[in-house]
Coordinates of C-alpha atoms in Angstrom, one line a residue:
M816 CA 87.7 27.3 -10.8
A817 CA 88.0 30.9 -10.7
Y818 CA 86.3 33.3 -12.6
F819 CA 86.8 37.1 -13.7
D820 CA 83.9 39.4 -14.5
L821 CA 85.0 42.9 -16.2
H822 CA 81.8 44.8 -15.2
A823 CA 79.1 44.2 -12.4
H824 CA 77.9 46.2 -9.9
P825 CA 78.0 44.6 -6.4
V826 CA 76.8 47.2 -4.1
L827 CA 74.4 49.2 -6.6
K828 CA 71.4 47.7 -5.4
A829 CA 72.7 48.2 -1.9
H830 CA 73.3 52.1 -2.4
L831 CA 69.8 52.3 -4.1
S832 CA 68.1 51.1 -1.1
G833 CA 69.0 54.1 1.5
T834 CA 70.4 57.4 1.6
Q835 CA 73.3 56.5 4.3
T836 CA 75.2 53.7 4.5
A837 CA 73.8 52.6 8.1
N838 CA 70.1 52.5 6.7
R839 CA 71.0 50.4 3.4
R840 CA 70.6 46.9 2.9
P841 CA 73.8 45.0 3.3
V842 CA 76.3 44.2 0.4
W843 CA 76.6 40.5 2.1
A844 CA 73.3 38.7 1.7
S845 CA 72.9 35.2 1.8
E846 CA 70.0 34.3 0.1
Q847 CA 67.5 36.2 -2.4
E848 CA 64.9 38.0 -0.5
E849 CA 61.1 37.6 -1.4
I850 CA 60.3 40.4 -3.6
P851 CA 56.5 40.6 -3.6
V852 CA 54.3 40.8 -6.7
A853 CA 52.7 44.2 -6.0
S854 CA 51.9 45.3 -9.3
P855 CA 52.4 44.1 -13.2
L856 CA 55.4 46.8 -13.0
V857 CA 57.1 45.0 -10.0
L858 CA 56.5 41.8 -11.5
F859 CA 58.4 43.0 -14.5
M860 CA 61.1 44.0 -12.5
R861 CA 61.5 40.7 -10.4
N862 CA 64.7 39.4 -12.0
I863 CA 66.1 42.9 -12.4
L864 CA 65.8 43.1 -8.2
R865 CA 66.9 39.9 -7.7
N866 CA 70.5 39.7 -6.5
Q867 CA 73.0 38.6 -9.2
A868 CA 76.4 39.6 -8.3
N869 CA 76.4 40.8 -4.5
L870 CA 79.5 39.9 -2.3
Y871 CA 78.0 36.7 -0.9
Q872 CA 77.2 35.6 -4.7
L873 CA 80.6 36.4 -5.9
D874 CA 82.6 34.4 -3.2
Q875 CA 80.3 31.4 -3.5
G876 CA 80.6 31.7 -7.3
E877 CA 84.4 31.4 -7.3
V878 CA 84.5 34.8 -9.2
S879 CA 87.8 35.8 -7.5
L880 CA 88.6 38.6 -9.4
S881 CA 85.9 41.1 -10.6
V882 CA 85.4 44.8 -11.7
S883 CA 83.1 46.5 -9.2
V884 CA 81.7 49.4 -11.2
H885 CA 80.8 52.7 -9.3
H886 CA 77.7 54.7 -10.2
A887 CA 75.6 57.6 -9.5
P888 CA 72.1 56.7 -10.6
E889 CA 71.1 59.6 -13.1
A890 CA 67.9 62.0 -12.4
G891 CA 66.2 60.6 -15.7
M892 CA 66.3 57.2 -14.4
V893 CA 64.7 57.9 -10.7
E894 CA 62.4 59.9 -12.3
S895 CA 61.0 57.1 -14.4
K896 CA 57.8 55.2 -13.6
L897 CA 59.6 52.1 -13.1
F898 CA 61.9 53.4 -10.5
Q899 CA 59.2 55.7 -8.7
T900 CA 56.8 52.6 -8.6
V901 CA 58.9 50.0 -7.1
A902 CA 60.3 52.9 -4.7
G903 CA 56.4 53.0 -3.4
Q904 CA 55.6 49.7 -3.6
I905 CA 59.1 48.2 -2.4
P906 CA 60.7 50.9 -0.3
T907 CA 63.2 48.6 1.7
F908 CA 65.0 47.6 -2.3
V909 CA 64.7 51.2 -3.6
S910 CA 64.6 54.2 -1.0
P911 CA 62.2 57.0 -1.9
A912 CA 64.5 59.3 -0.1
L913 CA 67.0 58.7 -2.0
L914 CA 65.5 59.3 -5.2
R915 CA 64.3 62.7 -3.8
E916 CA 68.0 63.5 -3.2
V917 CA 68.9 62.2 -7.0
Q918 CA 66.1 64.5 -8.4
K919 CA 67.5 67.5 -7.0
V920 CA 71.2 67.1 -8.0
G921 CA 72.1 70.4 -9.8
Q922 CA 70.2 72.4 -7.3
P923 CA 72.1 75.0 -5.1
G924 CA 72.7 73.4 -1.5
Q925 CA 72.0 70.0 -2.8
R926 CA 74.2 66.9 -3.0
T927 CA 75.8 66.2 -6.4
Y928 CA 76.2 63.2 -8.4
F929 CA 80.3 63.4 -7.2
D930 CA 78.6 63.0 -3.7
H931 CA 76.4 60.0 -4.6
L932 CA 79.7 58.3 -6.2
R933 CA 81.7 58.5 -2.8
D934 CA 78.9 57.2 -1.2
S935 CA 79.0 53.9 -3.5
L936 CA 82.7 53.9 -3.1
D937 CA 82.4 54.0 0.7
L938 CA 80.0 51.0 0.8
L939 CA 82.9 48.8 -0.6
P940 CA 86.3 49.6 1.5
D941 CA 89.3 47.6 1.2
G942 CA 89.5 44.6 4.0
L943 CA 85.5 44.6 4.7
R944 CA 84.4 41.3 5.9
G945 CA 81.5 39.2 5.4
P946 CA 79.6 37.5 8.2
Q947 CA 81.7 34.2 7.5
G948 CA 84.6 35.5 7.6
Q949 CA 85.0 36.4 3.9
V950 CA 87.6 39.0 3.1
V951 CA 87.5 41.6 0.6
R952 CA 90.4 43.1 -1.2
V953 CA 89.7 46.6 -3.1
L954 CA 93.2 46.1 -5.5
A955 CA 95.4 49.1 -6.3
R956 CA 97.5 46.9 -8.3
L957 CA 97.5 42.9 -9.4
A958 CA 100.2 42.3 -7.4
D959 CA 97.9 42.7 -4.4
Y960 CA 95.5 39.7 -5.6
T961 CA 95.0 37.8 -2.6
P962 CA 94.1 34.0 -3.4
G963 CA 90.9 33.1 -1.0
A964 CA 89.4 36.4 -1.0
V965 CA 86.6 38.5 -3.0
N966 CA 89.3 40.7 -4.8
L967 CA 87.8 43.8 -6.8
I968 CA 89.0 46.3 -9.0
R969 CA 87.2 49.6 -9.1
A970 CA 85.9 51.5 -12.3
I971 CA 83.6 54.2 -12.8
E972 CA 80.5 54.1 -15.2
G973 CA 79.3 57.6 -16.4
A974 CA 81.4 60.8 -16.4
H975 CA 78.5 62.6 -14.8
C976 CA 79.2 60.6 -11.4
L977 CA 82.3 63.2 -11.6
Y978 CA 80.2 66.2 -11.7
S979 CA 80.0 68.6 -8.9
D980 CA 78.8 71.3 -10.8
P981 CA 76.0 71.2 -13.8
D982 CA 77.8 71.2 -16.7
G983 CA 80.7 69.2 -15.9
Y984 CA 83.5 71.3 -16.0
T985 CA 84.8 69.5 -12.7
A986 CA 85.1 66.1 -14.1
A987 CA 88.6 65.9 -14.5
G988 CA 89.6 67.6 -11.4
N989 CA 87.5 65.0 -9.4
L990 CA 88.8 62.4 -10.7
L991 CA 92.3 63.4 -9.8
R992 CA 91.0 64.3 -6.4
L993 CA 89.9 60.5 -6.3
L994 CA 93.3 59.3 -7.7
D995 CA 95.2 61.4 -5.0
E996 CA 93.1 60.0 -2.1
G997 CA 94.5 56.6 -3.2
H998 CA 91.7 55.0 -5.6
R999 CA 92.7 53.1 -8.3
F1000 CA 90.5 52.8 -11.1
L1001 CA 90.8 50.2 -14.2
Y1002 CA 88.4 52.2 -16.6
L1003 CA 86.2 55.2 -17.0
T1004 CA 83.1 54.6 -19.2
L1005 CA 82.3 58.1 -20.2
A1006 CA 78.8 57.9 -20.8
H1007 CA 75.7 56.0 -19.2
L1008 CA 71.8 56.3 -20.3
T1009 CA 71.1 59.9 -20.0
D1010 CA 72.7 62.9 -21.7
N1011 CA 75.8 64.2 -20.2
Q1012 CA 78.3 67.0 -20.9
I1013 CA 81.0 64.8 -22.2
C1014 CA 79.9 63.0 -25.2
T1015 CA 76.9 62.1 -27.1
H1016 CA 75.7 58.9 -25.6
A1017 CA 74.3 56.0 -27.4
F1018 CA 70.6 55.4 -26.7
G1019 CA 69.7 52.6 -24.6
M1020 CA 66.9 53.0 -22.5
R1021 CA 64.0 50.6 -22.7
M1022 CA 61.2 53.1 -22.8
K1023 CA 58.4 50.7 -22.3
A1024 CA 57.5 47.2 -20.9
G1025 CA 55.0 45.8 -23.2
P1026 CA 52.1 48.6 -23.3
V1027 CA 53.4 50.1 -20.2
V1028 CA 55.3 53.5 -20.6
I1029 CA 58.3 53.2 -17.7
A1030 CA 60.2 56.1 -18.6
R1031 CA 59.3 59.8 -20.5
S1032 CA 62.3 61.6 -19.7
H1033 CA 64.0 63.5 -22.3
D1034 CA 67.6 63.0 -20.9
F1035 CA 67.4 59.7 -22.1
Y1036 CA 67.8 61.2 -25.8
P1037 CA 71.1 61.7 -27.5
R1038 CA 72.1 65.3 -28.2
G1039 CA 74.6 66.5 -30.3
A1040 CA 77.5 64.4 -32.2
G1041 CA 80.7 63.1 -30.7
L1042 CA 83.0 64.4 -27.9
T1043 CA 82.9 67.8 -26.3
A1044 CA 86.0 69.7 -25.6
V1045 CA 85.4 68.8 -22.1
G1046 CA 85.1 65.3 -22.8
E1047 CA 88.4 65.4 -24.7
D1048 CA 89.9 67.1 -21.7
L1049 CA 88.7 64.6 -19.4
I1050 CA 90.0 61.8 -21.5
R1051 CA 93.3 63.1 -21.9
T1052 CA 93.4 63.4 -17.9
A1053 CA 92.3 59.8 -17.3
L1054 CA 94.8 58.1 -19.7
R1055 CA 97.7 60.2 -18.3
A1056 CA 96.8 58.8 -15.0
G1057 CA 96.6 55.4 -16.2
V1058 CA 92.9 55.2 -16.2
L1059 CA 91.5 53.5 -19.6
I1060 CA 88.6 54.4 -21.7
D1061 CA 85.4 52.2 -21.6
V1062 CA 83.8 53.0 -25.2
K1063 CA 80.3 51.4 -24.0
H1064 CA 77.4 53.9 -24.2
L1065 CA 79.7 56.3 -26.1
G1066 CA 77.8 57.0 -29.6
R1067 CA 79.1 56.1 -32.9
E1068 CA 80.5 59.4 -33.7
G1069 CA 82.2 59.4 -30.4
R1070 CA 83.8 56.0 -30.7
R1071 CA 85.2 57.5 -34.0
Q1072 CA 86.4 60.4 -32.5
Y1073 CA 87.8 58.6 -29.5
Y1074 CA 90.0 56.1 -31.7
A1075 CA 91.3 59.0 -33.8
L1076 CA 92.3 61.0 -30.5
R1077 CA 94.0 57.7 -28.8
Q1078 CA 95.5 56.7 -32.0
Q1079 CA 97.3 60.5 -32.5
E1080 CA 98.0 61.0 -28.6
F1081 CA 98.0 57.6 -26.7
P1082 CA 99.0 55.0 -29.2
T1083 CA 99.5 52.3 -26.6
A1084 CA 96.3 52.7 -24.7
P1085 CA 94.1 49.5 -24.9
V1086 CA 90.6 50.3 -26.0
L1087 CA 88.0 48.5 -23.8
C1088 CA 84.5 47.7 -24.1
S1089 CA 83.4 46.6 -20.8
H1090 CA 79.9 45.0 -21.0
G1091 CA 78.8 44.9 -24.6
A1092 CA 77.9 42.5 -27.7
A1093 CA 78.3 42.2 -31.6
A1094 CA 75.7 44.7 -33.5
G1095 CA 76.2 42.4 -36.3
C1096 CA 77.0 44.9 -39.2
S1097 CA 79.2 47.4 -40.1
R1098 CA 78.6 51.2 -38.9
N1099 CA 78.6 52.2 -42.7
E1100 CA 75.9 49.6 -43.7
L1101 CA 73.2 49.7 -41.0
P1102 CA 70.1 47.9 -41.8
I1103 CA 67.7 50.7 -41.7
R1104 CA 64.5 50.4 -43.2
K1105 CA 63.1 53.9 -42.4
A1106 CA 63.7 56.9 -40.3
V1107 CA 61.1 59.2 -39.4
A1108 CA 61.3 62.6 -37.4
H1109 CA 60.3 62.2 -33.7
R1110 CA 56.7 63.4 -33.2
S1111 CA 57.6 65.7 -30.0
V1112 CA 61.2 66.5 -30.7
P1113 CA 62.4 67.9 -33.9
D1114 CA 66.1 67.4 -33.2
L1115 CA 65.6 63.7 -33.0
V1116 CA 65.3 60.6 -35.4
V1117 CA 63.4 57.4 -34.6
V1118 CA 65.3 55.0 -36.7
H1119 CA 63.4 51.4 -37.8
Y1120 CA 65.7 48.5 -38.6
R1121 CA 65.2 45.8 -40.4
Q1122 CA 66.0 42.6 -37.8
G1123 CA 65.8 39.0 -37.9
G1124 CA 62.6 37.5 -36.1
L1125 CA 62.6 35.1 -33.7
N1126 CA 64.9 32.6 -35.6
P1127 CA 65.5 29.4 -33.9
G1128 CA 68.9 29.1 -35.8
V1129 CA 70.2 32.3 -34.4
T1130 CA 72.3 34.6 -36.9
P1131 CA 73.8 37.9 -37.3
R1132 CA 70.6 39.4 -38.3
D1133 CA 69.1 38.6 -34.9
F1134 CA 71.6 40.7 -33.0
N1135 CA 70.5 44.0 -31.3
C1136 CA 72.0 46.2 -34.2
W1137 CA 71.5 49.5 -32.2
S1138 CA 74.5 51.5 -31.9
I1139 CA 75.0 51.1 -28.1
N1140 CA 76.9 47.7 -29.4
L1141 CA 80.1 47.2 -31.3
Y1142 CA 80.1 47.7 -35.0
D1143 CA 82.6 45.6 -36.9
E1144 CA 85.0 48.2 -37.0
D1145 CA 85.0 48.6 -33.4
I1146 CA 85.4 44.9 -33.0
R1147 CA 88.6 45.2 -35.0
E1148 CA 89.7 48.6 -33.0
I1149 CA 89.4 46.7 -29.9
V1150 CA 91.3 43.8 -31.0
D1151 CA 94.1 45.6 -33.0
S1152 CA 94.9 47.6 -29.6
G1153 CA 95.2 44.8 -27.3
G1154 CA 92.2 45.7 -25.5
L1155 CA 89.2 43.6 -24.1
I1156 CA 85.6 43.0 -24.5
G1157 CA 83.4 42.0 -22.0
L1158 CA 80.8 40.1 -23.1
S1159 CA 77.3 41.3 -21.7
L1160 CA 74.9 38.9 -20.1
D1161 CA 72.0 41.0 -20.7
K1162 CA 69.2 39.5 -22.8
R1163 CA 68.4 42.4 -24.6
I1164 CA 72.1 43.6 -25.2
A1165 CA 72.7 40.1 -26.5
G1166 CA 69.9 40.2 -28.8
V1167 CA 67.5 37.8 -27.4
N1168 CA 64.7 40.8 -27.2
K1169 CA 64.0 42.5 -30.4
T1170 CA 64.1 46.3 -30.5
A1171 CA 63.6 47.6 -33.7
K1172 CA 63.7 51.2 -33.1
E1173 CA 66.5 53.5 -32.1
I1174 CA 66.8 57.2 -31.4
F1175 CA 69.7 59.4 -33.0
S1176 CA 70.3 62.6 -33.0
R1177 CA 69.6 64.5 -35.9
A1178 CA 73.1 65.7 -36.2
E1179 CA 74.3 62.1 -35.4
Y1180 CA 71.9 60.5 -38.2
D1181 CA 73.0 62.9 -40.9
L1182 CA 76.7 61.2 -40.3
I1183 CA 75.6 57.8 -41.2
P1184 CA 76.3 56.7 -44.8
G1185 CA 73.7 55.4 -47.1
R1186 CA 70.8 56.9 -44.6
P1187 CA 67.3 57.3 -46.0
P1188 CA 65.6 60.7 -45.7
V1189 CA 63.8 61.3 -42.6
E1190 CA 59.9 61.2 -43.1
A1191 CA 57.5 63.4 -41.3
P1192 CA 55.5 61.6 -38.5
A1193 CA 52.3 60.2 -39.5
R1194 CA 49.3 62.1 -38.7
H1195 CA 48.1 59.5 -36.1
P1196 CA 50.9 57.7 -33.9
A1197 CA 49.3 54.4 -34.4
D1198 CA 50.4 55.1 -38.1
D1199 CA 54.1 54.6 -37.5
A1200 CA 54.0 51.3 -35.6
D1201 CA 53.7 48.4 -37.7
V1202 CA 55.0 44.4 -37.4
E1203 CA 58.7 45.4 -36.6
D1204 CA 57.5 47.6 -33.8
E1205 CA 59.6 47.3 -30.7
D1206 CA 56.3 46.4 -28.6
D1207 CA 55.4 43.7 -31.1
L1208 CA 58.7 42.1 -31.0
L1209 CA 58.9 42.2 -27.0
E1210 CA 55.4 40.6 -26.6
A1211 CA 56.5 37.8 -29.5
D1212 CA 59.8 37.1 -27.7
D1213 CA 58.1 36.7 -24.3
R1214 CA 55.1 34.3 -26.2
A1215 CA 58.0 32.4 -27.6
E1216 CA 59.7 31.4 -24.3
A1217 CA 56.7 31.4 -22.8
S1218 CA 55.8 28.5 -25.1
G1219 CA 59.4 26.9 -25.4
A1220 CA 61.0 29.2 -27.5
G1221 CA 59.1 27.8 -30.6
Q1222 CA 58.7 24.1 -31.4
P1223 CA 61.2 21.9 -30.3
T1224 CA 63.6 19.9 -32.4
D1225 CA 64.3 15.9 -32.3
E1226 CA 67.1 16.9 -30.2
E1227 CA 65.0 18.7 -27.4
A1228 CA 62.0 16.2 -27.2
G1229 CA 60.9 15.9 -23.9
I1230 CA 62.8 18.8 -22.4
S1231 CA 60.9 21.6 -20.7
W1232 CA 60.6 25.0 -22.1
L1233 CA 63.0 26.7 -19.3
E1234 CA 65.6 24.5 -20.4
R1235 CA 65.2 25.0 -24.3
T1236 CA 65.1 28.9 -23.6
R1237 CA 68.4 28.2 -21.5
R1238 CA 69.8 26.8 -24.7
R1239 CA 68.4 29.3 -27.1
H1240 CA 70.1 32.0 -24.8
L1241 CA 73.4 29.9 -24.7
K1242 CA 73.2 30.1 -28.6
F1243 CA 72.8 33.7 -28.8
L1244 CA 76.3 34.1 -26.3
A1245 CA 77.9 31.7 -28.3
Q1246 CA 77.3 33.0 -31.9
Q1247 CA 78.2 36.4 -30.4
I1248 CA 81.8 34.8 -29.9
L1249 CA 82.0 33.4 -33.0
Y1250 CA 80.9 36.6 -34.8
M1251 CA 83.5 38.4 -32.9
V1252 CA 86.2 36.1 -33.7
R1253 CA 84.9 36.0 -37.5
V1254 CA 85.4 39.9 -37.7
G1255 CA 88.3 40.4 -35.7
G1256 CA 90.7 37.4 -36.5
P1257 CA 92.0 34.7 -34.5
A1258 CA 93.7 37.7 -32.2
T1259 CA 90.1 37.9 -31.1
W1260 CA 90.4 35.0 -28.7
R1261 CA 92.7 36.8 -26.7
C1262 CA 90.7 39.4 -26.0
L1263 CA 87.3 38.3 -25.2
C1264 CA 86.1 37.9 -21.4
I1265 CA 82.9 38.2 -19.4
G1266 CA 81.4 41.6 -18.8
S1267 CA 77.8 40.5 -17.5
D1268 CA 76.6 43.7 -16.1
F1269 CA 75.2 41.8 -13.1
D1270 CA 73.4 43.8 -10.8
G1271 CA 73.2 47.0 -13.1
L1272 CA 69.4 46.3 -13.2
I1273 CA 69.3 44.3 -16.3
V1274 CA 67.4 41.1 -17.3
P1275 CA 69.9 38.2 -17.4
L1276 CA 70.0 35.7 -19.9
K1277 CA 68.7 32.3 -18.8
C1278 CA 71.5 30.5 -19.0
S1279 CA 73.4 32.4 -16.6
R1280 CA 71.0 34.2 -14.1
S1281 CA 73.8 35.2 -11.6
V1282 CA 77.7 34.9 -11.3
L1283 CA 76.9 31.3 -9.6
D1284 CA 75.7 29.9 -13.0
F1285 CA 79.3 30.6 -14.3
D1286 CA 80.7 27.1 -14.0
D1287 CA 77.5 26.0 -15.8
V1288 CA 78.2 28.4 -18.6
E1289 CA 81.8 27.1 -19.2
D1290 CA 80.7 23.7 -19.5
A1291 CA 78.1 24.4 -22.0
L1292 CA 80.0 26.9 -24.0
V1293 CA 82.6 23.8 -24.5
K1294 CA 80.1 21.6 -25.9
R1295 CA 78.0 24.7 -28.0
L1296 CA 81.0 26.3 -29.6
V1297 CA 82.6 23.5 -31.3
G1298 CA 79.0 22.1 -32.8
L1299 CA 78.4 25.9 -33.9
A1300 CA 81.8 26.1 -35.6
D1301 CA 81.7 22.8 -37.1
G1302 CA 78.2 23.7 -38.7
N1303 CA 80.0 26.4 -40.8
P1304 CA 83.2 24.6 -42.3
R1305 CA 83.7 27.6 -44.8
I1306 CA 85.1 29.7 -41.7
R1307 CA 88.1 28.6 -39.8
Y1308 CA 87.9 29.8 -36.2
G1309 CA 90.7 28.3 -34.9
L1310 CA 88.5 26.1 -32.9
D1311 CA 88.3 22.1 -32.5
T1312 CA 87.7 19.7 -29.6
D1313 CA 91.5 19.6 -28.4
N1314 CA 91.7 23.3 -27.7
V1315 CA 88.1 24.6 -27.2
R1316 CA 88.2 24.2 -23.3
D1317 CA 91.3 26.3 -23.2
K1318 CA 89.6 29.1 -25.2
V1319 CA 86.7 28.9 -23.0
R1320 CA 89.1 28.7 -19.7
D1321 CA 90.5 31.8 -21.3
L1322 CA 87.6 33.9 -22.2
L1323 CA 86.4 32.9 -18.3
W1324 CA 89.8 33.7 -16.7
R1325 CA 93.3 34.0 -18.2
N1326 CA 92.6 36.7 -20.8
A1327 CA 91.7 39.3 -18.2
W1328 CA 94.7 38.1 -16.2
R1329 CA 97.0 38.5 -18.9
F1330 CA 95.7 42.2 -19.9
L1331 CA 95.8 43.2 -16.1
E1332 CA 99.6 42.3 -16.1
R1333 CA 100.2 44.5 -18.2
H1334 CA 97.7 47.5 -17.7
F1335 CA 96.8 47.2 -13.9
N1336 CA 100.3 46.9 -12.1
D1337 CA 102.8 49.7 -10.9
P1338 CA 103.1 52.2 -12.0
A1339 CA 99.4 53.7 -12.2

């Protein structure tokens, strides 16, 4: 059975392991390498470091068509305690020399983000063969799809990847340069996890793992509100060249501005969210409980949300309502444009982990309707913490999983805690799908696919820990979706026992194929 993935990183971990192709780990790896538990932080990283979608797994998991996302690691990321600890303790996984190179990006005479992007592209040439004769095809159009091969379409995550100057002015020119050299990209994700000169990004970095601070860089904090003039120029350049715009990681105001620009100048261009989830609310009705000025950066606001607890029923109140996810208006915009939503399999994005606080720039926060006034920070940092603090909720979620995700139901009696956790995570995925259909209408069924973000340094849902689990997810979704839809008879999902398998097969393969037939064939 064939599967599709709109957003995976099959060469990122190889890229992180060295400074040149010759000293990097192979992109074909048949087995999971043993990851030593050198420290508590490395233990936290084990599920992140394990392979989830390398070329061998794509081949074995019958993911015969996937978007290979190319990314230049950002300076703020490699300066984090998380990366530095792994590089110090497991240098075969994260190269200390590479981290030093990235930290020098922007300095005179040093390698640029654009150089690192080229390294990533070079790791995946068309016609690359595996140890057992497997073949990789890097497609310039869907018509080049080769049955029996691992077929990949390229994309770029983060416009910073196109910088060969610190201010981003070269981004549009470098994109055209790559296209002139024969590269083809399905989409460009304008932002990633750190500040750039193109747009205001949506805050998305996990700054702590329980009590351990894993990142301190101010690069992770959003600045300004929306698109810059350089960003608008890059968008126009990309769309004219046939490269679609991915709104994942773009801040709430930037998305609104992009939709207006697209409608006015490029009305036939579909909107993509390559690896996201529903926030479970309108952009104009955020469940904000309080807002506090950032303790050390005056133009930032720390927003505390009202979120559901560890609800075994899983409702939209349990979703991650950060602006990195899709508000109701975003879902409708994508569906109305005939676009695609790639469903992320990152447990934090899907809402399994509870993250109650988000950081906004003051400029962007001031554009939120009905926002509460910004309070001054408490005299003592501990006074700002409460029962809905991020650390408390993360620890509570971990405890719930360790103890079997709550008390078992009669149906779950005698089932292991791991299996109950898998079922709970699957329920989040199924509820995400049904919520999007509820918001976007029946046409949403044609706009959904998987955008796993596998091998993008995520902690995956336990119901799908790698692309090797896609066949199990297919069968499980068929059973779970009908049961959840029947449980709410007041809402018509257009779903029943006769058509549910077709809809799931559409989500896992056919929707993307039809989309690519329209948007990834000649001419570019």
